[in-house]
Coordinates of C-alpha atoms in Angstrom, one line a residue:
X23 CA -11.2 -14.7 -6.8
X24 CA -12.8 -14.5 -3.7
X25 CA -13.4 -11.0 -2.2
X26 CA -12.0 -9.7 1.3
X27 CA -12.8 -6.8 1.7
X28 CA -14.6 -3.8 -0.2
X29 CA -13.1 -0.4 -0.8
X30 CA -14.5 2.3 1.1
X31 CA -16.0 4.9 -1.9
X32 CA -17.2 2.2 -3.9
X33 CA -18.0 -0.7 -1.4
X34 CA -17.0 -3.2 -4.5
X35 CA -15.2 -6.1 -2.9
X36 CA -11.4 -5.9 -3.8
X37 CA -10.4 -8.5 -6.2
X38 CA -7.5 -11.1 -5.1
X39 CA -4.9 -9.3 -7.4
X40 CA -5.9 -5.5 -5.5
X41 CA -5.1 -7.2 -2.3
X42 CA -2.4 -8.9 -3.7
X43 CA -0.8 -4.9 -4.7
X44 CA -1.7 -3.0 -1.8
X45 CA 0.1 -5.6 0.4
X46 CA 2.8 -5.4 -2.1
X47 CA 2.9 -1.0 -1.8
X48 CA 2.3 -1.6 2.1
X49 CA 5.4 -3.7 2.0
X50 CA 7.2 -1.2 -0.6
X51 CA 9.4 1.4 1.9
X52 CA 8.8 4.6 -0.6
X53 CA 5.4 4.2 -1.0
X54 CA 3.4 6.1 1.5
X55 CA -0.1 5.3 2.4
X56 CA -1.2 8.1 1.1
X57 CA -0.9 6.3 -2.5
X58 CA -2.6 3.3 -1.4
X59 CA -5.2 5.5 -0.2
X60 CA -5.6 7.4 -3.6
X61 CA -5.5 4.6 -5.8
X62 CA -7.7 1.8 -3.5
X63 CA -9.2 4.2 -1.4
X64 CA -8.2 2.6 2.1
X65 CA -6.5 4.7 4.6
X66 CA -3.5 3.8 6.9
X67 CA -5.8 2.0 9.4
X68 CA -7.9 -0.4 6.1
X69 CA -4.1 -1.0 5.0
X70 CA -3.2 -2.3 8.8
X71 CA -6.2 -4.6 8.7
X72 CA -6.4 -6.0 5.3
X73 CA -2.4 -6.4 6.6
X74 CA -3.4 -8.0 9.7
X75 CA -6.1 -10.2 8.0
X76 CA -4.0 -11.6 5.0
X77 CA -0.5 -12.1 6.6
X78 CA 0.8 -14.5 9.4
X79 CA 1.0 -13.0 12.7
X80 CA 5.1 -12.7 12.9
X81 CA 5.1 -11.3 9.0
X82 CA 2.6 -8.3 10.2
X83 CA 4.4 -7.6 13.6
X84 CA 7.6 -7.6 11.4
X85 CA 5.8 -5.3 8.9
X86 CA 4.0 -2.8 11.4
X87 CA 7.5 -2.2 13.5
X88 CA 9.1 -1.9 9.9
X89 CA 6.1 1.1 8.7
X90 CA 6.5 2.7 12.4
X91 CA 10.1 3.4 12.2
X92 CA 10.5 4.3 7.8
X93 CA 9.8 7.8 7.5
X94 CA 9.1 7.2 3.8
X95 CA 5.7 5.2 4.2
X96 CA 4.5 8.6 6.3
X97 CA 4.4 11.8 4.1
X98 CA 4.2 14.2 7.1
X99 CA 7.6 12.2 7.8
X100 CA 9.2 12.6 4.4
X101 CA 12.0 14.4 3.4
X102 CA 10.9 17.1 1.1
X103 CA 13.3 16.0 -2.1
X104 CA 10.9 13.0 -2.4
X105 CA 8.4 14.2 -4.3
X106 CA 6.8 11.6 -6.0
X107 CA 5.1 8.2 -4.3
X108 CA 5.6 6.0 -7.0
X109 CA 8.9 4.6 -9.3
X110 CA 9.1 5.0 -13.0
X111 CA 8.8 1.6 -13.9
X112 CA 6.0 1.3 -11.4
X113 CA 3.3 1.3 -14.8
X114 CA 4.9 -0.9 -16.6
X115 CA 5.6 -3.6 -13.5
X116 CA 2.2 -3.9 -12.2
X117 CA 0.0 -2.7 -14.7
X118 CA -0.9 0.0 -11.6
X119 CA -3.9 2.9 -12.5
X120 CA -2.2 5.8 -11.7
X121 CA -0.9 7.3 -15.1
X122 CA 2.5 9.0 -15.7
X123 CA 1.9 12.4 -15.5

């Protein structure tokens, strides 16, 4: 596991398998980056570069037009019914840190 890039708060390089989730939430439509940012600690523009970094040049042009047009990955954006930033399941599928309730 060779580190990337460390997380802001704790400046602890982030392991293979962190990069390998927040790329998969960055890709995830409903999951703003507002999550990202409280479970990694990166904001939008850390997510963009650790994007830019880790995929090929078409997949993160494909990506950034996808995250500027979804109004889901932007909570100022959202529609107000969605009031949660992560699936039920979410636990379960990734062992992911933020707890149910």
């Amino acid at each position: 596991m060779k580190p990337i890039i460390s997380a802001p708060n704790t400046n602890e390089p982030l392991t293979e398998s962190q990069i390998d989730r927040i790329i998969e939430m960055a890709w995830e439509d409903r999951t703003p980056f507002d999550a990202i940012k409280f479970q990694f600690g990166l904001a939008e523009a850390d997510v963009k570069a650790l994007m830019k970094k880790e995929l090929k040049f078409s997949s993160y042009k494909l990506w950034r037009d996808r995250v500027e047009n979804c109004k889901t990955k932007h909570v100022a954006k959202r529609s107000a019914e969605i009031d949660r930033f992560k699936c039920t399941r979410q636990r379960s599928i990734s062992n992911n840190k933020i707890s149910k309730r």
